[in-house]
Amino acid sequence: DGGITQSPKYLFRKEGQNVTLSCEQNLNHDAMYWYRQDPGQGLRLIYYSQIVNDFQKGDIAEGYSVSREKKESFPLTVTSAQKNPTAFYLCASSMRTVWSSGNTIYFGEGSWLTVV
Amino acid sequence: DAKTTQPPSMDCAEGRAANLPCNHSTISGNEYVYWYRQIHSQGPQYIIHGLKNNETNEMASLIITEDRKSSTLILPHATLRDTAVYYCIVRVVIQGAQKLVFGQGTRLTINP
């Protein structure tokens, strides 16, 4: 089935450690996104990528890094510089559009990161 | 970025129509309105989207006012499985990339 796969579902990290969250999509989508969600809150955009080897910072990029070496993969690294990393992380993808009709953004099932 | 305003919570009886309002008074002419819902600890699920005209699909209907400053999502026959947080979102396109600007959403509870 086509979709977005995030792994792991649950991850524990010790303070001071970097951790990488995986996101893979087989929808042949050009654009991919990472969002962060804190309990009871809406989603906030961390990074997004429109094409391979290109990505832009979202609203809360500090303490995070990404790469886009392949179209289907957009891993997110939560670095030790991120002061409050405990959150629910969501990956999403969409067809790349420019001023066109509404293409839908699809989300993965999310990854819970807890700092212990 | 255009922002949306939704009531924090709503209740609806099972089998009745659930009408969820959303204000987006700063929306621009080329910005779409999207609706997603999220069940706890899952990824948001796409429901419907529109620009100017009313839209209907197998899940819901979207009514957009003529001035586009507000919209209403209608779930025609709500079931217990429709209990979720519903997000009204404005899609903006910046340098060719889509951005979904999420608000706090409405927590809809369907009661038996």
Short mmCIF file of N, CA and C in Angstrom, two decimals, chain B:
data_model
loop_
_atom_site.label_atom_id
_atom_site.label_comp_id
_atom_site.label_asym_id
_atom_site.label_seq_id
_atom_site.Cartn_x
_atom_site.Cartn_y
_atom_site.Cartn_z
N ASP B 1 1.25 34.90 7.81
CA ASP B 1 0.45 33.74 7.47
C ASP B 1 -0.98 33.94 7.94
N ALA B 2 -1.92 33.52 7.10
CA ALA B 2 -3.32 33.59 7.50
C ALA B 2 -3.54 32.65 8.67
N LYS B 3 -4.40 33.05 9.59
CA LYS B 3 -4.67 32.27 10.78
C LYS B 3 -6.15 31.89 10.81
N THR B 4 -6.46 30.86 11.56
CA THR B 4 -7.84 30.42 11.72
C THR B 4 -8.23 30.43 13.18
N THR B 5 -9.52 30.60 13.43
CA THR B 5 -10.06 30.59 14.78
C THR B 5 -11.19 29.58 14.85
N GLN B 6 -11.09 28.67 15.83
CA GLN B 6 -12.11 27.64 16.00
C GLN B 6 -12.51 27.58 17.48
N PRO B 7 -13.76 27.15 17.76
CA PRO B 7 -14.11 26.93 19.17
C PRO B 7 -13.28 25.78 19.71
N PRO B 8 -12.87 25.84 20.98
CA PRO B 8 -12.00 24.79 21.51
C PRO B 8 -12.67 23.43 21.63
N SER B 9 -13.97 23.41 21.84
CA SER B 9 -14.64 22.12 21.99
C SER B 9 -16.10 22.23 21.56
N MET B 10 -16.65 21.07 21.14
CA MET B 10 -18.06 20.96 20.78
C MET B 10 -18.54 19.56 21.09
N ASP B 11 -19.84 19.43 21.34
CA ASP B 11 -20.47 18.13 21.53
C ASP B 11 -21.57 17.97 20.49
N CYS B 12 -21.79 16.70 20.14
CA CYS B 12 -22.85 16.40 19.18
C CYS B 12 -23.40 15.01 19.50
N ALA B 13 -24.70 14.84 19.32
CA ALA B 13 -25.31 13.53 19.56
C ALA B 13 -25.07 12.62 18.37
N GLU B 14 -24.85 11.36 18.66
CA GLU B 14 -24.66 10.36 17.61
C GLU B 14 -25.85 10.35 16.66
N GLY B 15 -25.57 10.31 15.35
CA GLY B 15 -26.62 10.28 14.35
C GLY B 15 -27.05 11.66 13.87
N ARG B 16 -26.69 12.70 14.61
CA ARG B 16 -27.03 14.05 14.19
C ARG B 16 -25.90 14.63 13.34
N ALA B 17 -26.20 15.76 12.70
CA ALA B 17 -25.17 16.45 11.92
C ALA B 17 -24.29 17.27 12.86
N ALA B 18 -23.00 17.16 12.65
CA ALA B 18 -22.05 17.98 13.42
C ALA B 18 -21.59 19.12 12.52
N ASN B 19 -21.76 20.35 13.00
CA ASN B 19 -21.38 21.54 12.25
C ASN B 19 -20.24 22.25 12.97
N LEU B 20 -19.08 22.24 12.36
CA LEU B 20 -17.90 22.83 12.99
C LEU B 20 -17.54 24.14 12.28
N PRO B 21 -17.58 25.25 13.01
CA PRO B 21 -17.28 26.54 12.38
C PRO B 21 -15.80 26.89 12.42
N CYS B 22 -15.41 27.76 11.49
CA CYS B 22 -14.03 28.23 11.45
C CYS B 22 -14.01 29.65 10.87
N ASN B 23 -13.29 30.54 11.53
CA ASN B 23 -13.10 31.88 11.01
C ASN B 23 -11.69 32.02 10.44
N HIS B 24 -11.61 32.59 9.27
CA HIS B 24 -10.31 32.85 8.62
C HIS B 24 -10.40 34.19 7.91
N SER B 25 -10.57 35.24 8.71
CA SER B 25 -10.89 36.56 8.17
C SER B 25 -9.74 37.18 7.39
N THR B 26 -8.50 36.71 7.60
CA THR B 26 -7.35 37.29 6.90
C THR B 26 -6.93 36.47 5.69
N ILE B 27 -7.76 35.56 5.28
CA ILE B 27 -7.40 34.68 4.17
C ILE B 27 -7.23 35.48 2.89
N SER B 28 -6.24 35.08 2.08
CA SER B 28 -6.02 35.74 0.80
C SER B 28 -6.75 35.00 -0.31
N GLY B 29 -6.82 35.64 -1.47
CA GLY B 29 -7.64 35.11 -2.54
C GLY B 29 -7.21 33.77 -3.08
N ASN B 30 -5.94 33.43 -2.96
CA ASN B 30 -5.45 32.17 -3.52
C ASN B 30 -5.16 31.12 -2.45
N GLU B 31 -5.61 31.34 -1.24
CA GLU B 31 -5.35 30.40 -0.15
C GLU B 31 -6.53 29.46 0.05
N TYR B 32 -6.22 28.18 0.06
CA TYR B 32 -7.23 27.16 0.25
C TYR B 32 -7.51 26.95 1.73
N VAL B 33 -8.72 26.49 2.02
CA VAL B 33 -9.09 26.07 3.37
C VAL B 33 -9.11 24.55 3.39
N TYR B 34 -8.38 23.98 4.33
CA TYR B 34 -8.31 22.53 4.50
C TYR B 34 -8.87 22.15 5.86
N TRP B 35 -9.44 20.97 5.91
CA TRP B 35 -9.86 20.38 7.18
C TRP B 35 -9.20 19.03 7.35
N TYR B 36 -8.61 18.86 8.54
CA TYR B 36 -8.04 17.58 8.95
C TYR B 36 -8.63 17.23 10.31
N ARG B 37 -8.54 15.95 10.65
CA ARG B 37 -8.89 15.57 12.01
C ARG B 37 -7.80 14.65 12.56
N GLN B 38 -7.68 14.63 13.88
CA GLN B 38 -6.65 13.86 14.51
C GLN B 38 -7.21 13.14 15.72
N ILE B 39 -7.06 11.84 15.71
CA ILE B 39 -7.39 11.03 16.86
C ILE B 39 -6.11 10.89 17.68
N HIS B 40 -6.25 10.86 18.96
CA HIS B 40 -5.10 10.91 19.86
C HIS B 40 -3.97 9.98 19.43
N SER B 41 -2.77 10.56 19.36
CA SER B 41 -1.54 9.81 19.07
C SER B 41 -1.50 9.22 17.68
N GLN B 42 -2.28 9.78 16.76
CA GLN B 42 -2.21 9.36 15.37
C GLN B 42 -1.91 10.56 14.48
N GLY B 43 -1.52 10.30 13.26
CA GLY B 43 -1.31 11.38 12.32
C GLY B 43 -2.62 12.00 11.86
N PRO B 44 -2.63 13.28 11.56
CA PRO B 44 -3.86 13.93 11.06
C PRO B 44 -4.36 13.26 9.79
N GLN B 45 -5.67 13.15 9.70
CA GLN B 45 -6.33 12.55 8.55
C GLN B 45 -6.99 13.64 7.72
N TYR B 46 -6.73 13.65 6.43
CA TYR B 46 -7.35 14.63 5.54
C TYR B 46 -8.85 14.39 5.44
N ILE B 47 -9.64 15.48 5.46
CA ILE B 47 -11.09 15.36 5.32
C ILE B 47 -11.54 15.96 4.01
N ILE B 48 -11.27 17.25 3.81
CA ILE B 48 -11.80 17.96 2.66
C ILE B 48 -11.06 19.29 2.52
N HIS B 49 -11.13 19.89 1.34
CA HIS B 49 -10.58 21.22 1.17
C HIS B 49 -11.38 21.98 0.11
N GLY B 50 -11.25 23.31 0.12
CA GLY B 50 -11.95 24.13 -0.85
C GLY B 50 -11.32 25.51 -0.98
N LEU B 51 -11.68 26.18 -2.06
CA LEU B 51 -11.18 27.53 -2.30
C LEU B 51 -12.31 28.55 -2.22
N LYS B 52 -13.32 28.39 -3.06
CA LYS B 52 -14.44 29.34 -3.08
C LYS B 52 -15.78 28.62 -3.00
N ASN B 53 -15.89 27.53 -3.75
CA ASN B 53 -17.17 26.83 -3.83
C ASN B 53 -17.34 25.85 -2.69
N ASN B 54 -18.59 25.53 -2.42
CA ASN B 54 -18.87 24.48 -1.45
C ASN B 54 -18.42 23.14 -2.02
N GLU B 55 -17.95 22.26 -1.13
CA GLU B 55 -17.43 20.97 -1.56
C GLU B 55 -18.07 19.86 -0.73
N THR B 56 -18.20 18.71 -1.36
CA THR B 56 -18.73 17.53 -0.66
C THR B 56 -17.95 16.30 -1.10
N ASN B 57 -17.65 15.43 -0.15
CA ASN B 57 -17.07 14.13 -0.48
C ASN B 57 -17.73 13.09 0.42
N GLU B 58 -17.17 11.90 0.45
CA GLU B 58 -17.80 10.81 1.18
C GLU B 58 -17.72 11.00 2.70
N MET B 59 -16.87 11.88 3.13
CA MET B 59 -16.71 12.09 4.57
C MET B 59 -17.52 13.27 5.09
N ALA B 60 -17.54 14.37 4.32
CA ALA B 60 -18.10 15.60 4.87
C ALA B 60 -18.45 16.58 3.76
N SER B 61 -19.05 17.69 4.19
CA SER B 61 -19.31 18.83 3.31
C SER B 61 -18.61 20.05 3.88
N LEU B 62 -18.17 20.91 2.98
CA LEU B 62 -17.51 22.15 3.37
C LEU B 62 -18.29 23.32 2.78
N ILE B 63 -18.75 24.20 3.65
CA ILE B 63 -19.49 25.38 3.23
C ILE B 63 -18.62 26.59 3.47
N ILE B 64 -18.31 27.34 2.42
CA ILE B 64 -17.46 28.53 2.51
C ILE B 64 -18.33 29.74 2.22
N THR B 65 -18.27 30.76 3.08
CA THR B 65 -19.07 31.95 2.86
C THR B 65 -18.58 32.70 1.62
N GLU B 66 -19.45 33.51 1.09
CA GLU B 66 -19.13 34.20 -0.16
C GLU B 66 -17.91 35.11 -0.02
N ASP B 67 -17.75 35.74 1.15
CA ASP B 67 -16.58 36.59 1.36
C ASP B 67 -15.34 35.80 1.78
N ARG B 68 -15.48 34.48 1.93
CA ARG B 68 -14.40 33.55 2.27
C ARG B 68 -13.79 33.79 3.64
N LYS B 69 -14.43 34.54 4.48
CA LYS B 69 -13.87 34.81 5.80
C LYS B 69 -14.24 33.76 6.82
N SER B 70 -15.10 32.84 6.48
CA SER B 70 -15.42 31.76 7.41
C SER B 70 -15.91 30.55 6.62
N SER B 71 -15.89 29.41 7.30
CA SER B 71 -16.36 28.19 6.68
C SER B 71 -16.94 27.27 7.76
N THR B 72 -17.67 26.27 7.32
CA THR B 72 -18.26 25.28 8.23
C THR B 72 -18.05 23.90 7.66
N LEU B 73 -17.54 23.03 8.49
CA LEU B 73 -17.42 21.61 8.14
C LEU B 73 -18.65 20.90 8.67
N ILE B 74 -19.28 20.10 7.81
CA ILE B 74 -20.48 19.39 8.22
C ILE B 74 -20.24 17.89 8.11
N LEU B 75 -20.36 17.18 9.23
CA LEU B 75 -20.40 15.73 9.23
C LEU B 75 -21.87 15.34 9.30
N PRO B 76 -22.44 14.81 8.23
CA PRO B 76 -23.91 14.71 8.14
C PRO B 76 -24.55 13.77 9.15
N HIS B 77 -23.91 12.68 9.46
CA HIS B 77 -24.47 11.71 10.41
C HIS B 77 -23.33 11.24 11.32
N ALA B 78 -23.10 11.98 12.37
CA ALA B 78 -21.93 11.72 13.21
C ALA B 78 -22.02 10.36 13.92
N THR B 79 -20.89 9.69 13.98
CA THR B 79 -20.78 8.44 14.73
C THR B 79 -19.74 8.62 15.83
N LEU B 80 -19.70 7.64 16.73
CA LEU B 80 -18.76 7.72 17.84
C LEU B 80 -17.32 7.80 17.34
N ARG B 81 -17.05 7.20 16.18
CA ARG B 81 -15.70 7.20 15.64
C ARG B 81 -15.29 8.56 15.09
N ASP B 82 -16.23 9.49 15.02
CA ASP B 82 -15.91 10.85 14.58
C ASP B 82 -15.37 11.70 15.72
N THR B 83 -15.33 11.17 16.93
CA THR B 83 -14.74 11.90 18.05
C THR B 83 -13.26 12.10 17.79
N ALA B 84 -12.84 13.36 17.73
CA ALA B 84 -11.45 13.69 17.37
C ALA B 84 -11.25 15.20 17.53
N VAL B 85 -10.02 15.64 17.30
CA VAL B 85 -9.74 17.07 17.20
C VAL B 85 -9.75 17.43 15.72
N TYR B 86 -10.54 18.45 15.37
CA TYR B 86 -10.69 18.86 13.99
C TYR B 86 -9.95 20.18 13.77
N TYR B 87 -9.11 20.18 12.77
CA TYR B 87 -8.31 21.36 12.46
C TYR B 87 -8.80 22.00 11.17
N CYS B 88 -9.07 23.27 11.24
CA CYS B 88 -9.34 24.10 10.07
C CYS B 88 -8.03 24.80 9.74
N ILE B 89 -7.56 24.63 8.53
CA ILE B 89 -6.21 25.06 8.19
C ILE B 89 -6.24 25.85 6.89
N VAL B 90 -5.45 26.91 6.86
CA VAL B 90 -5.29 27.64 5.61
C VAL B 90 -3.97 27.21 4.99
N ARG B 91 -4.05 26.81 3.74
CA ARG B 91 -2.84 26.42 3.03
C ARG B 91 -2.26 27.64 2.33
N VAL B 92 -1.03 27.96 2.66
CA VAL B 92 -0.35 29.05 1.99
C VAL B 92 0.78 28.48 1.14
N VAL B 93 1.11 29.15 0.06
CA VAL B 93 2.20 28.71 -0.80
C VAL B 93 3.29 29.79 -0.74
N ILE B 94 4.45 29.41 -0.24
CA ILE B 94 5.56 30.34 -0.10
C ILE B 94 6.72 29.80 -0.92
N GLN B 95 7.16 30.58 -1.90
CA GLN B 95 8.26 30.18 -2.78
C GLN B 95 8.02 28.79 -3.36
N GLY B 96 6.79 28.55 -3.74
CA GLY B 96 6.45 27.30 -4.39
C GLY B 96 6.17 26.15 -3.46
N ALA B 97 6.34 26.33 -2.18
CA ALA B 97 6.13 25.24 -1.24
C ALA B 97 4.85 25.47 -0.45
N GLN B 98 4.12 24.39 -0.26
CA GLN B 98 2.91 24.46 0.54
C GLN B 98 3.25 24.53 2.02
N LYS B 99 2.54 25.33 2.75
CA LYS B 99 2.63 25.32 4.20
C LYS B 99 1.22 25.23 4.76
N LEU B 100 1.03 24.35 5.69
CA LEU B 100 -0.24 24.27 6.42
C LEU B 100 -0.03 24.93 7.77
N VAL B 101 -0.81 25.97 8.04
CA VAL B 101 -0.70 26.72 9.30
C VAL B 101 -1.78 26.20 10.24
N PHE B 102 -1.38 25.43 11.23
CA PHE B 102 -2.32 24.80 12.16
C PHE B 102 -2.65 25.72 13.32
N GLY B 103 -3.94 25.72 13.71
CA GLY B 103 -4.35 26.38 14.93
C GLY B 103 -4.52 25.34 16.02
N GLN B 104 -5.37 25.66 17.02
CA GLN B 104 -5.55 24.76 18.16
C GLN B 104 -6.59 23.68 17.88
N GLY B 105 -7.45 23.90 16.91
CA GLY B 105 -8.44 22.90 16.57
C GLY B 105 -9.65 22.90 17.49
N THR B 106 -10.67 22.13 17.10
CA THR B 106 -11.87 21.93 17.91
C THR B 106 -11.93 20.47 18.32
N ARG B 107 -12.05 20.25 19.61
CA ARG B 107 -12.22 18.88 20.12
C ARG B 107 -13.70 18.53 20.05
N LEU B 108 -14.06 17.67 19.10
CA LEU B 108 -15.45 17.24 18.91
C LEU B 108 -15.69 15.93 19.63
N THR B 109 -16.69 15.92 20.46
CA THR B 109 -17.08 14.71 21.18
C THR B 109 -18.46 14.30 20.71
N ILE B 110 -18.56 13.08 20.21
CA ILE B 110 -19.85 12.53 19.79
C ILE B 110 -20.39 11.69 20.94
N ASN B 111 -21.56 12.02 21.39
CA ASN B 111 -22.17 11.36 22.55
C ASN B 111 -23.22 10.34 22.11
N PRO B 112 -23.27 9.16 22.75
CA PRO B 112 -24.25 8.15 22.38
C PRO B 112 -25.67 8.60 22.70
#
